[in-house]
């Protein structure tokens, strides 16, 4: 890899990491390694690649950049999707152990945890991650704390460093879903977490053209365990998808900077819009997560949620926009919005009237004009 010897900033690492050695005639970009198997005569040499379910050079390039950005250069393991990464992550929770988790986490992660609890694999305790006292109480005797911050879709903020400290005192391991913040705004491993998870489908890949996941850990034993899960269950990423995600990461710093700036402007304007009942964005001084985000994160991100007078108004908004795309998912260059409770598995804690907005890279005035005309039609 062409990683420079002295530490560089994340914005630089996103560009220079994961490249082939800088030898004359070498390609500048990692290749897309398309093979299911590798030449290996005689006894197996563990230093050499063997088979496509165990490793791939394109994965390695992507993993080295994500690992570097999260503070564990050798610790990233890519998966076929964020949920494949999440399933491997939950497999680390010891059988019968207590798993403490945010009650408003991403709905499929919650569903997975609830299924494991129903099967008797774990004892699940759901908590409000923004309430440190509640988390502390739930951690007594716990094996694992899984946090997501900011949360999807309520955009609540957990005090990650504080909660990692509480978990450590209680003897519990901690994982953090860092999908919304990205490694540029918070590094949970540095805050004391054991494992970081990403739906790389979102900001890391950044163009709504890939489904991919990744786990990152600085603990060699945990890394081996998740790699083992990937090899055993076979939820491996495709080389093409991984290459697209690597290409996407090159522009993550500029994409996020722009989207975040636009999100801040839109949030301020939405607050004073007469049809909007509530805006959830930690960058707003009045947001319940503002103080914690300002202290623990390096920015407020580009995800926000608004509450409209009722479910019907929220649905009508998604039909009325012309520039914003009414679609699920987030973190791409194009701005998306969605009434989250239309998803049947979305928890009842999410208001029916809530619309989640993923701010992309279009011009801020165009985005605002479209929202404004769509909201005006609801009055
Ligand atoms: C916070 C969060 N975690 C995990 C996932 C699951 O990722 P994927 O859809 O890549 O499987 C998502 C997907 O929306 C998400 O938003």
CSV table of N, CA and C in Angstrom, one decimal, residues 1-159:
chain,number,residue,atom,x,y,z
A,1,UNK,N,0.8,-1.2,0.0
A,1,UNK,CA,0.0,0.0,0.0
A,1,UNK,C,0.9,1.3,0.0
A,2,UNK,N,0.4,2.3,-0.6
A,2,UNK,CA,1.2,3.5,-0.7
A,2,UNK,C,0.9,4.4,0.5
A,3,UNK,N,0.6,3.9,1.7
A,3,UNK,CA,0.3,4.7,2.8
A,3,UNK,C,1.6,5.4,3.3
A,4,UNK,N,1.6,6.8,3.4
A,4,UNK,CA,2.8,7.4,3.9
A,4,UNK,C,3.2,7.0,5.3
A,5,UNK,N,4.5,7.2,5.6
A,5,UNK,CA,5.0,6.8,6.9
A,5,UNK,C,4.5,7.6,8.0
A,6,UNK,N,4.3,8.9,7.9
A,6,UNK,CA,3.8,9.7,9.0
A,6,UNK,C,2.3,9.7,9.0
A,7,UNK,N,1.7,9.8,10.2
A,7,UNK,CA,0.2,9.8,10.1
A,7,UNK,C,-0.3,11.0,9.3
A,8,UNK,N,-1.4,10.7,8.5
A,8,UNK,CA,-1.9,11.8,7.8
A,8,UNK,C,-3.4,12.0,8.2
A,9,UNK,N,-4.0,13.1,7.8
A,9,UNK,CA,-5.4,13.4,8.2
A,9,UNK,C,-6.3,12.4,7.5
A,10,UNK,N,-7.5,12.2,8.1
A,10,UNK,CA,-8.5,11.3,7.4
A,10,UNK,C,-8.8,11.7,6.0
A,11,UNK,N,-8.8,13.0,5.7
A,11,UNK,CA,-9.1,13.5,4.4
A,11,UNK,C,-8.1,13.0,3.4
A,12,UNK,N,-6.8,12.9,3.8
A,12,UNK,CA,-5.7,12.4,3.0
A,12,UNK,C,-5.8,10.9,2.9
A,13,UNK,N,-6.0,10.3,4.0
A,13,UNK,CA,-6.0,8.8,4.1
A,13,UNK,C,-7.1,8.3,3.1
A,14,UNK,N,-8.2,8.9,3.1
A,14,UNK,CA,-9.3,8.5,2.2
A,14,UNK,C,-8.9,8.5,0.8
A,15,UNK,N,-7.9,9.3,0.4
A,15,UNK,CA,-7.5,9.4,-1.0
A,15,UNK,C,-6.3,8.5,-1.2
A,16,UNK,N,-5.3,8.4,-0.3
A,16,UNK,CA,-4.1,7.7,-0.6
A,16,UNK,C,-4.1,6.3,-0.1
A,17,UNK,N,-5.0,5.9,0.8
A,17,UNK,CA,-5.0,4.5,1.3
A,17,UNK,C,-5.4,3.5,0.3
A,18,UNK,N,-5.0,2.3,0.6
A,18,UNK,CA,-5.4,1.1,-0.3
A,18,UNK,C,-5.0,1.2,-1.7
A,19,UNK,N,-3.9,1.8,-2.0
A,19,UNK,CA,-3.4,1.8,-3.4
A,19,UNK,C,-2.2,0.8,-3.6
A,20,UNK,N,-2.0,0.3,-4.8
A,20,UNK,CA,-0.9,-0.6,-5.0
A,20,UNK,C,0.4,0.1,-4.7
A,21,UNK,N,1.5,-0.7,-4.5
A,21,UNK,CA,2.8,-0.2,-4.2
A,21,UNK,C,3.2,0.8,-5.4
A,22,UNK,N,3.9,1.8,-5.0
A,22,UNK,CA,4.2,2.9,-6.0
A,22,UNK,C,5.5,2.5,-6.8
A,23,UNK,N,5.4,1.5,-7.6
A,23,UNK,CA,6.6,1.1,-8.4
A,23,UNK,C,6.3,1.5,-9.9
A,24,UNK,N,7.4,1.8,-10.6
A,24,UNK,CA,7.2,2.2,-12.0
A,24,UNK,C,6.4,1.3,-12.8
A,25,UNK,N,5.4,1.8,-13.4
A,25,UNK,CA,4.5,1.0,-14.3
A,25,UNK,C,3.3,0.4,-13.5
A,26,UNK,N,3.3,0.6,-12.2
A,26,UNK,CA,2.2,0.0,-11.4
A,26,UNK,C,1.0,0.9,-11.6
A,27,UNK,N,-0.2,0.2,-11.6
A,27,UNK,CA,-1.5,1.0,-11.7
A,27,UNK,C,-1.6,1.9,-10.4
A,28,UNK,N,-2.3,3.0,-10.6
A,28,UNK,CA,-2.5,3.9,-9.5
A,28,UNK,C,-3.7,3.4,-8.6
A,29,UNK,N,-4.6,2.7,-9.2
A,29,UNK,CA,-5.8,2.2,-8.5
A,29,UNK,C,-5.7,0.7,-8.2
A,30,UNK,N,-6.3,0.3,-7.1
A,30,UNK,CA,-6.4,-1.2,-6.8
A,30,UNK,C,-7.3,-1.8,-7.9
A,31,UNK,N,-7.0,-3.0,-8.3
A,31,UNK,CA,-7.7,-3.7,-9.3
A,31,UNK,C,-9.0,-4.3,-8.8
A,32,UNK,N,-9.8,-4.8,-9.7
A,32,UNK,CA,-11.0,-5.6,-9.3
A,32,UNK,C,-10.6,-7.0,-9.5
A,33,UNK,N,-10.3,-7.7,-8.4
A,33,UNK,CA,-9.8,-9.1,-8.5
A,33,UNK,C,-11.0,-10.0,-8.6
A,34,UNK,N,-11.1,-10.5,-9.8
A,34,UNK,CA,-12.3,-11.4,-10.1
A,34,UNK,C,-11.8,-12.8,-10.3
A,35,UNK,N,-11.8,-13.6,-9.2
A,35,UNK,CA,-11.4,-15.0,-9.2
A,35,UNK,C,-12.0,-15.7,-8.0
A,36,UNK,N,-12.3,-17.0,-8.2
A,36,UNK,CA,-12.9,-17.7,-7.1
A,36,UNK,C,-11.8,-18.5,-6.4
A,37,UNK,N,-10.6,-18.7,-7.1
A,37,UNK,CA,-9.6,-19.5,-6.5
A,37,UNK,C,-8.2,-19.0,-7.0
A,38,UNK,N,-7.1,-19.5,-6.3
A,38,UNK,CA,-5.8,-19.0,-6.5
A,38,UNK,C,-4.8,-20.2,-6.7
A,39,UNK,N,-3.8,-20.0,-7.4
A,39,UNK,CA,-2.8,-21.1,-7.7
A,39,UNK,C,-2.1,-21.4,-6.4
A,40,UNK,N,-2.1,-22.7,-6.0
A,40,UNK,CA,-1.4,-23.1,-4.8
A,40,UNK,C,-1.1,-24.6,-4.9
A,41,UNK,N,0.1,-25.0,-5.3
A,41,UNK,CA,0.5,-26.4,-5.4
A,41,UNK,C,0.9,-26.9,-4.0
A,42,UNK,N,0.8,-28.2,-3.8
A,42,UNK,CA,1.3,-28.8,-2.5
A,42,UNK,C,0.6,-28.4,-1.3
A,43,UNK,N,1.3,-28.4,-0.1
A,43,UNK,CA,0.7,-28.0,1.1
A,43,UNK,C,0.3,-26.5,1.1
A,44,UNK,N,-0.8,-26.2,1.8
A,44,UNK,CA,-1.3,-24.8,1.8
A,44,UNK,C,-0.3,-23.9,2.5
A,45,UNK,N,0.0,-22.8,1.8
A,45,UNK,CA,0.8,-21.8,2.4
A,45,UNK,C,-0.1,-20.7,3.0
A,46,UNK,N,-0.2,-20.5,4.3
A,46,UNK,CA,-1.2,-19.6,4.8
A,46,UNK,C,-0.9,-18.1,4.5
A,47,UNK,N,0.3,-17.9,4.0
A,47,UNK,CA,0.7,-16.5,3.6
A,47,UNK,C,0.1,-16.1,2.2
A,48,UNK,N,-0.3,-17.2,1.5
A,48,UNK,CA,-0.8,-16.9,0.1
A,48,UNK,C,-2.3,-17.0,0.1
A,49,UNK,N,-3.0,-16.3,-0.9
A,49,UNK,CA,-4.4,-16.5,-1.0
A,49,UNK,C,-4.8,-17.9,-1.5
A,50,UNK,N,-5.9,-18.4,-1.0
A,50,UNK,CA,-6.3,-19.8,-1.3
A,50,UNK,C,-7.6,-19.9,-2.1
A,51,UNK,N,-8.6,-19.1,-1.6
A,51,UNK,CA,-10.0,-19.3,-2.1
A,51,UNK,C,-10.8,-18.0,-1.9
A,52,UNK,N,-11.7,-17.8,-2.9
A,52,UNK,CA,-12.4,-16.5,-2.9
A,52,UNK,C,-13.3,-16.2,-1.7
A,53,UNK,N,-13.6,-17.2,-0.9
A,53,UNK,CA,-14.4,-16.9,0.3
A,53,UNK,C,-13.6,-16.5,1.5
A,54,UNK,N,-12.3,-16.7,1.4
A,54,UNK,CA,-11.4,-16.3,2.5
A,54,UNK,C,-10.7,-15.0,2.3
A,55,UNK,N,-10.6,-14.5,1.1
A,55,UNK,CA,-9.9,-13.2,0.9
A,55,UNK,C,-9.9,-12.8,-0.5
A,56,UNK,N,-9.6,-11.5,-0.7
A,56,UNK,CA,-9.6,-11.0,-2.1
A,56,UNK,C,-8.9,-9.7,-2.0
A,57,UNK,N,-8.0,-9.4,-3.0
A,57,UNK,CA,-7.2,-8.2,-3.0
A,57,UNK,C,-8.0,-6.9,-3.0
A,58,UNK,N,-9.2,-6.9,-3.6
A,58,UNK,CA,-10.0,-5.7,-3.7
A,58,UNK,C,-10.6,-5.5,-2.3
A,59,UNK,N,-11.0,-6.6,-1.6
A,59,UNK,CA,-11.5,-6.4,-0.2
A,59,UNK,C,-10.4,-5.8,0.6
A,60,UNK,N,-9.2,-6.3,0.5
A,60,UNK,CA,-8.0,-5.9,1.3
A,60,UNK,C,-7.8,-4.4,1.1
A,61,UNK,N,-7.9,-3.9,-0.1
A,61,UNK,CA,-7.7,-2.4,-0.4
A,61,UNK,C,-8.8,-1.6,0.3
A,62,UNK,N,-10.0,-2.0,0.2
A,62,UNK,CA,-11.1,-1.3,0.8
A,62,UNK,C,-11.0,-1.4,2.4
A,63,UNK,N,-10.7,-2.6,2.9
A,63,UNK,CA,-10.5,-2.7,4.3
A,63,UNK,C,-9.4,-1.9,4.9
A,64,UNK,N,-8.3,-1.8,4.2
A,64,UNK,CA,-7.2,-1.0,4.7
A,64,UNK,C,-7.6,0.5,4.9
A,65,UNK,N,-8.4,1.0,4.0
A,65,UNK,CA,-8.8,2.4,4.1
A,65,UNK,C,-9.8,2.6,5.2
A,66,UNK,N,-10.8,1.7,5.3
A,66,UNK,CA,-11.8,1.9,6.4
A,66,UNK,C,-11.2,1.6,7.7
A,67,UNK,N,-10.3,0.6,7.8
A,67,UNK,CA,-9.6,0.4,9.1
A,67,UNK,C,-8.8,1.5,9.5
A,68,UNK,N,-8.1,2.1,8.5
A,68,UNK,CA,-7.2,3.3,8.8
A,68,UNK,C,-8.1,4.5,9.3
A,69,UNK,N,-9.2,4.7,8.7
A,69,UNK,CA,-10.1,5.8,9.1
A,69,UNK,C,-10.7,5.6,10.4
A,70,UNK,N,-10.9,4.3,10.8
A,70,UNK,CA,-11.5,4.1,12.1
A,70,UNK,C,-10.4,3.8,13.2
A,71,UNK,N,-9.2,3.9,12.8
A,71,UNK,CA,-8.1,3.8,13.9
A,71,UNK,C,-7.6,2.4,14.1
A,72,UNK,N,-7.9,1.5,13.2
A,72,UNK,CA,-7.4,0.1,13.3
A,72,UNK,C,-7.1,-0.4,11.9
A,73,UNK,N,-5.9,0.0,11.4
A,73,UNK,CA,-5.5,-0.2,10.0
A,73,UNK,C,-5.6,-1.7,9.6
A,74,UNK,N,-5.4,-2.6,10.5
A,74,UNK,CA,-5.5,-4.0,10.1
A,74,UNK,C,-6.8,-4.7,10.6
A,75,UNK,N,-7.7,-3.9,11.0
A,75,UNK,CA,-8.9,-4.4,11.8
A,75,UNK,C,-10.2,-4.4,11.0
A,76,UNK,N,-10.2,-4.1,9.7
A,76,UNK,CA,-11.5,-4.1,9.0
A,76,UNK,C,-11.8,-5.4,8.3
A,77,UNK,N,-13.1,-5.8,8.4
A,77,UNK,CA,-13.5,-7.0,7.7
A,77,UNK,C,-14.8,-6.7,6.9
A,78,UNK,N,-14.7,-6.8,5.6
A,78,UNK,CA,-15.9,-6.3,4.8
A,78,UNK,C,-16.9,-7.5,4.6
A,79,UNK,N,-18.2,-7.2,4.5
A,79,UNK,CA,-19.2,-8.1,4.4
A,79,UNK,C,-20.1,-7.8,3.2
A,80,UNK,N,-21.0,-8.7,2.8
A,80,UNK,CA,-21.9,-8.5,1.7
A,80,UNK,C,-22.9,-7.4,1.9
A,81,UNK,N,-23.2,-7.0,3.2
A,81,UNK,CA,-24.1,-6.0,3.5
A,81,UNK,C,-23.9,-5.5,4.9
A,82,UNK,N,-24.5,-4.4,5.2
A,82,UNK,CA,-24.5,-4.0,6.6
A,82,UNK,C,-25.1,-5.0,7.6
A,83,UNK,N,-26.2,-5.6,7.1
A,83,UNK,CA,-26.8,-6.7,8.0
A,83,UNK,C,-25.9,-7.9,8.1
A,84,UNK,N,-25.2,-8.3,7.1
A,84,UNK,CA,-24.3,-9.4,7.2
A,84,UNK,C,-23.2,-9.1,8.2
A,85,UNK,N,-22.7,-7.8,8.2
A,85,UNK,CA,-21.8,-7.4,9.2
A,85,UNK,C,-22.4,-7.5,10.6
A,86,UNK,N,-23.7,-7.0,10.7
A,86,UNK,CA,-24.4,-7.0,12.0
A,86,UNK,C,-24.6,-8.4,12.5
A,87,UNK,N,-24.9,-9.3,11.6
A,87,UNK,CA,-25.1,-10.7,12.0
A,87,UNK,C,-23.8,-11.3,12.6
A,88,UNK,N,-22.7,-11.0,11.9
A,88,UNK,CA,-21.4,-11.5,12.4
A,88,UNK,C,-21.1,-10.8,13.7
A,89,UNK,N,-21.5,-9.6,13.9
A,89,UNK,CA,-21.2,-8.9,15.1
A,89,UNK,C,-22.0,-9.5,16.3
A,90,UNK,N,-23.3,-9.7,16.1
A,90,UNK,CA,-24.1,-10.3,17.1
A,90,UNK,C,-23.7,-11.7,17.5
A,91,UNK,N,-23.0,-12.4,16.5
A,91,UNK,CA,-22.5,-13.8,16.8
A,91,UNK,C,-21.4,-13.7,17.9
A,92,UNK,N,-20.8,-12.5,18.1
A,92,UNK,CA,-19.8,-12.4,19.1
A,92,UNK,C,-20.3,-12.4,20.5
A,93,UNK,N,-21.6,-12.1,20.7
A,93,UNK,CA,-22.2,-12.0,22.0
A,93,UNK,C,-22.3,-13.4,22.5
A,94,UNK,N,-21.7,-13.6,23.7
A,94,UNK,CA,-21.7,-15.0,24.2
A,94,UNK,C,-23.1,-15.6,24.4
A,95,UNK,N,-23.3,-16.8,24.2
A,95,UNK,CA,-24.6,-17.5,24.3
A,95,UNK,C,-25.1,-17.3,25.7
A,96,UNK,N,-26.3,-16.9,25.8
A,96,UNK,CA,-27.0,-16.6,27.2
A,96,UNK,C,-26.6,-15.3,27.8
A,97,UNK,N,-25.7,-14.6,27.1
A,97,UNK,CA,-25.2,-13.3,27.7
A,97,UNK,C,-26.3,-12.2,27.5
A,98,UNK,N,-26.2,-11.2,28.3
A,98,UNK,CA,-27.1,-10.1,28.2
A,98,UNK,C,-26.6,-9.1,27.1
A,99,UNK,N,-27.4,-8.8,26.2
A,99,UNK,CA,-27.1,-7.8,25.1
A,99,UNK,C,-28.0,-6.5,25.4
A,100,UNK,N,-27.3,-5.4,25.7
A,100,UNK,CA,-28.0,-4.1,25.9
A,100,UNK,C,-27.9,-3.4,24.6
A,101,UNK,N,-29.0,-2.8,24.2
A,101,UNK,CA,-29.1,-2.2,22.9
A,101,UNK,C,-30.1,-1.1,22.8
A,102,UNK,N,-29.8,-0.1,22.0
A,102,UNK,CA,-30.7,1.1,21.9
A,102,UNK,C,-32.1,0.6,21.4
A,103,UNK,N,-33.1,1.1,22.0
A,103,UNK,CA,-34.5,0.7,21.7
A,103,UNK,C,-34.9,1.3,20.3
A,104,UNK,N,-34.2,2.3,19.9
A,104,UNK,CA,-34.6,2.9,18.6
A,104,UNK,C,-33.5,2.7,17.5
A,105,UNK,N,-32.7,1.6,17.7
A,105,UNK,CA,-31.7,1.3,16.7
A,105,UNK,C,-32.4,0.9,15.3
A,106,UNK,N,-31.6,0.9,14.3
A,106,UNK,CA,-32.0,0.5,12.9
A,106,UNK,C,-32.9,-0.8,13.0
A,107,UNK,N,-34.1,-0.7,12.4
A,107,UNK,CA,-35.1,-1.8,12.7
A,107,UNK,C,-34.6,-3.2,12.4
A,108,UNK,N,-33.8,-3.4,11.4
A,108,UNK,CA,-33.4,-4.8,11.1
A,108,UNK,C,-32.4,-5.3,12.1
A,109,UNK,N,-31.6,-4.4,12.7
A,109,UNK,CA,-30.6,-4.8,13.8
A,109,UNK,C,-31.5,-5.2,15.0
A,110,UNK,N,-32.5,-4.4,15.3
A,110,UNK,CA,-33.4,-4.7,16.4
A,110,UNK,C,-34.1,-6.0,16.2
A,111,UNK,N,-34.6,-6.2,15.0
A,111,UNK,CA,-35.3,-7.5,14.7
A,111,UNK,C,-34.4,-8.7,14.8
A,112,UNK,N,-33.1,-8.5,14.4
A,112,UNK,CA,-32.2,-9.6,14.6
A,112,UNK,C,-31.9,-9.9,16.0
A,113,UNK,N,-31.7,-8.9,16.8
A,113,UNK,CA,-31.5,-9.0,18.3
A,113,UNK,C,-32.7,-9.7,18.9
A,114,UNK,N,-33.9,-9.2,18.5
A,114,UNK,CA,-35.1,-9.8,19.1
A,114,UNK,C,-35.3,-11.3,18.7
A,115,UNK,N,-34.9,-11.6,17.5
A,115,UNK,CA,-35.0,-13.0,17.1
A,115,UNK,C,-34.0,-13.9,17.9
A,116,UNK,N,-32.8,-13.3,18.1
A,116,UNK,CA,-31.8,-14.1,18.9
A,116,UNK,C,-32.3,-14.3,20.3
A,117,UNK,N,-33.0,-13.2,20.9
A,117,UNK,CA,-33.5,-13.3,22.2
A,117,UNK,C,-34.6,-14.3,22.3
A,118,UNK,N,-35.5,-14.3,21.3
A,118,UNK,CA,-36.7,-15.2,21.3
A,118,UNK,C,-36.2,-16.7,21.2
A,119,UNK,N,-35.1,-16.9,20.5
A,119,UNK,CA,-34.5,-18.2,20.4
A,119,UNK,C,-33.8,-18.6,21.6
A,120,UNK,N,-33.6,-17.7,22.6
A,120,UNK,CA,-32.9,-18.1,23.9
A,120,UNK,C,-31.4,-17.9,23.8
A,121,UNK,N,-30.9,-17.3,22.7
A,121,UNK,CA,-29.5,-17.2,22.5
A,121,UNK,C,-28.9,-16.1,23.4
A,122,UNK,N,-29.7,-15.0,23.5
A,122,UNK,CA,-29.2,-13.9,24.4
A,122,UNK,C,-30.3,-13.3,25.2
A,123,UNK,N,-30.0,-12.6,26.2
A,123,UNK,CA,-31.0,-11.9,27.0
A,123,UNK,C,-30.9,-10.4,26.5
A,124,UNK,N,-32.0,-9.9,25.9
A,124,UNK,CA,-32.0,-8.6,25.3
A,124,UNK,C,-32.6,-7.6,26.2
A,125,UNK,N,-31.9,-6.5,26.4
A,125,UNK,CA,-32.4,-5.4,27.2
A,125,UNK,C,-32.3,-4.1,26.3
A,126,UNK,N,-33.5,-3.6,26.0
A,126,UNK,CA,-33.5,-2.4,25.1
A,126,UNK,C,-33.6,-1.1,26.0
A,127,UNK,N,-32.7,-0.2,25.6
A,127,UNK,CA,-32.6,1.1,26.4
A,127,UNK,C,-32.6,2.3,25.6
A,128,UNK,N,-32.9,3.4,26.2
A,128,UNK,CA,-32.8,4.7,25.6
A,128,UNK,C,-31.3,5.1,25.6
A,129,UNK,N,-30.6,5.1,24.4
A,129,UNK,CA,-29.2,5.4,24.5
A,129,UNK,C,-28.8,6.8,24.8
A,130,UNK,N,-29.8,7.7,24.8
A,130,UNK,CA,-29.5,9.1,25.1
A,130,UNK,C,-29.7,9.3,26.6
A,131,UNK,N,-30.1,8.2,27.4
A,131,UNK,CA,-30.2,8.3,28.8
A,131,UNK,C,-29.1,7.4,29.5
A,132,UNK,N,-28.0,8.1,29.9
A,132,UNK,CA,-26.9,7.4,30.4
A,132,UNK,C,-27.2,6.6,31.6
A,133,UNK,N,-28.1,7.1,32.5
A,133,UNK,CA,-28.4,6.4,33.7
A,133,UNK,C,-29.1,5.1,33.4
A,134,UNK,N,-30.0,5.1,32.4
A,134,UNK,CA,-30.7,3.9,32.0
A,134,UNK,C,-29.8,2.9,31.5
A,135,UNK,N,-28.8,3.3,30.7
A,135,UNK,CA,-27.8,2.4,30.1
A,135,UNK,C,-27.0,1.8,31.3
A,136,UNK,N,-26.5,2.7,32.2
A,136,UNK,CA,-25.7,2.2,33.3
A,136,UNK,C,-26.5,1.1,34.1
A,137,UNK,N,-27.8,1.3,34.4
A,137,UNK,CA,-28.5,0.3,35.1
A,137,UNK,C,-28.6,-1.0,34.3
A,138,UNK,N,-28.8,-0.9,33.0
A,138,UNK,CA,-29.0,-2.1,32.2
A,138,UNK,C,-27.7,-2.9,32.1
A,139,UNK,N,-26.6,-2.2,32.3
A,139,UNK,CA,-25.3,-2.9,32.0
A,139,UNK,C,-24.8,-3.8,33.2
A,140,UNK,N,-25.5,-3.7,34.3
A,140,UNK,CA,-25.1,-4.6,35.4
A,140,UNK,C,-25.3,-6.1,34.9
A,141,UNK,N,-24.1,-6.8,34.9
A,141,UNK,CA,-24.2,-8.2,34.5
A,141,UNK,C,-24.3,-8.4,33.0
A,142,UNK,N,-24.1,-7.3,32.2
A,142,UNK,CA,-24.3,-7.4,30.8
A,142,UNK,C,-23.0,-7.9,30.1
A,143,UNK,N,-23.1,-8.6,29.0
A,143,UNK,CA,-22.0,-9.1,28.2
A,143,UNK,C,-21.6,-8.1,27.1
A,144,UNK,N,-22.6,-7.4,26.6
A,144,UNK,CA,-22.4,-6.6,25.4
A,144,UNK,C,-23.3,-5.4,25.3
A,145,UNK,N,-22.8,-4.3,24.9
A,145,UNK,CA,-23.6,-3.1,24.7
A,145,UNK,C,-23.4,-2.7,23.2
A,146,UNK,N,-24.6,-2.7,22.5
A,146,UNK,CA,-24.5,-2.2,21.1
A,146,UNK,C,-25.2,-0.9,21.0
A,147,UNK,N,-24.5,0.1,20.5
A,147,UNK,CA,-25.0,1.4,20.3
A,147,UNK,C,-25.1,1.8,18.8
A,148,UNK,N,-26.0,2.7,18.6
A,148,UNK,CA,-26.0,3.3,17.2
A,148,UNK,C,-26.1,4.8,17.5
A,149,UNK,N,-25.3,5.6,16.9
A,149,UNK,CA,-25.4,7.0,17.1
A,149,UNK,C,-24.8,7.8,16.0
A,150,UNK,N,-25.5,8.8,15.5
A,150,UNK,CA,-26.9,9.1,15.7
A,150,UNK,C,-27.8,8.0,15.3
A,151,UNK,N,-28.9,7.9,15.9
A,151,UNK,CA,-29.8,6.7,15.6
A,151,UNK,C,-30.6,6.9,14.3
A,152,UNK,N,-31.0,5.8,13.8
A,152,UNK,CA,-31.8,5.8,12.6
A,152,UNK,C,-33.2,5.3,13.0
A,153,UNK,N,-34.3,6.1,12.8
A,153,UNK,CA,-34.3,7.4,12.1
A,153,UNK,C,-34.6,8.6,13.0
A,154,UNK,N,-34.5,8.4,14.4
A,154,UNK,CA,-34.8,9.5,15.3
A,154,UNK,C,-33.7,10.5,15.5
A,155,UNK,N,-32.5,10.2,15.0
A,155,UNK,CA,-31.4,11.1,15.0
A,155,UNK,C,-31.1,11.5,16.5
A,156,UNK,N,-31.2,10.5,17.4
A,156,UNK,CA,-30.8,10.8,18.8
A,156,UNK,C,-29.3,10.6,18.9
A,157,UNK,N,-28.7,11.2,19.9
A,157,UNK,CA,-27.2,11.1,20.0
A,157,UNK,C,-26.9,10.5,21.3
A,158,UNK,N,-26.0,9.4,21.3
A,158,UNK,CA,-25.5,8.8,22.5
A,158,UNK,C,-24.2,9.4,22.8
A,159,UNK,N,-23.9,9.5,24.1
A,159,UNK,CA,-22.6,9.9,24.5
A,159,UNK,C,-21.6,8.7,24.5
